[in-house]
Coordinates of C-alpha atoms in Angstrom, one line a residue:
M1 CA -37.0 12.5 45.9
S2 CA -38.5 12.9 42.5
R3 CA -40.4 16.1 41.5
T4 CA -43.7 14.2 41.4
T5 CA -43.3 12.7 44.9
K6 CA -42.2 16.1 46.3
S7 CA -45.2 17.8 44.7
K8 CA -47.5 15.1 46.2
H9 CA -46.1 15.7 49.7
V10 CA -46.3 19.5 49.5
M11 CA -49.9 19.4 48.3
K12 CA -50.8 17.0 51.1
E13 CA -49.2 19.4 53.6
V14 CA -51.0 22.4 52.3
L15 CA -54.5 20.9 51.8
L16 CA -54.9 18.1 54.3
D17 CA -53.1 19.1 57.4
D18 CA -55.0 20.5 60.3
L19 CA -55.1 24.3 60.4
E20 CA -53.1 25.8 63.2
L21 CA -53.1 29.2 64.8
P22 CA -50.2 31.5 63.8
A23 CA -47.2 31.3 66.1
D24 CA -45.7 34.4 67.8
N25 CA -43.5 35.2 64.8
Q26 CA -46.1 34.5 62.2
E27 CA -48.8 36.7 60.7
V28 CA -51.8 36.3 58.4
V29 CA -51.8 38.7 55.5
R30 CA -53.9 39.2 52.4
V31 CA -52.4 39.1 48.9
L32 CA -52.9 42.3 46.9
A33 CA -50.9 41.6 43.7
S34 CA -48.3 39.4 42.2
R35 CA -45.0 41.2 41.4
G36 CA -43.3 38.4 39.5
N37 CA -40.3 36.2 40.4
N38 CA -42.3 34.6 43.3
L39 CA -42.9 37.9 45.0
H40 CA -46.3 39.1 46.1
M41 CA -47.5 42.5 47.5
V42 CA -49.5 41.8 50.7
E43 CA -51.3 43.8 53.3
D44 CA -51.3 43.1 57.1
A45 CA -54.0 43.8 59.6
A46 CA -52.6 47.2 60.4
G47 CA -52.9 48.2 56.7
S48 CA -49.2 48.4 55.9
Q49 CA -48.2 46.9 52.5
F50 CA -44.9 45.0 51.8
L51 CA -43.4 42.3 49.6
V52 CA -43.1 38.7 50.5
S53 CA -41.4 35.8 48.7
V54 CA -42.7 32.3 48.2
P55 CA -40.5 29.6 49.8
T56 CA -38.7 27.3 47.3
K57 CA -40.7 24.2 48.3
F58 CA -44.0 25.8 47.4
R59 CA -42.9 27.2 44.0
R60 CA -44.6 25.5 41.1
N61 CA -46.7 23.4 43.5
V62 CA -49.0 26.0 45.2
W63 CA -50.8 28.8 43.3
I64 CA -51.4 32.1 45.1
K65 CA -53.8 34.6 43.6
R66 CA -55.0 38.1 44.5
G67 CA -57.3 38.1 47.6
D68 CA -55.9 34.9 49.1
F69 CA -54.9 34.9 52.8
V70 CA -51.5 33.4 53.6
L71 CA -49.4 32.8 56.6
V72 CA -46.0 34.6 56.6
E73 CA -42.9 34.6 58.7
P74 CA -40.8 37.8 58.9
L75 CA -37.2 37.8 57.5
A76 CA -34.6 39.4 59.8
E77 CA -32.4 40.6 56.9
G78 CA -35.3 41.8 54.7
D79 CA -35.2 45.4 53.5
K80 CA -37.6 45.3 50.5
V81 CA -38.8 41.7 51.0
R82 CA -39.9 41.6 54.6
A83 CA -41.4 38.1 54.9
E84 CA -41.5 34.6 53.5

């Protein structure tokens, strides 16, 4: 799949799909700051702050800025980076 076609499908998935409630293992968090290398500092509902990474398919296709709300899934092996 070419990069343009992939970008088109990713944007369609992000913008046009119906919104769903988070699953049991997912959580809605607020982005506090960008830390570089596709890492972002986020804050959950309890007020704890941790790092999350952007999945590969969303890199260069979706822009995340401070104050946005994103849906994350926890990583089992995460020590510093706790979700994706």
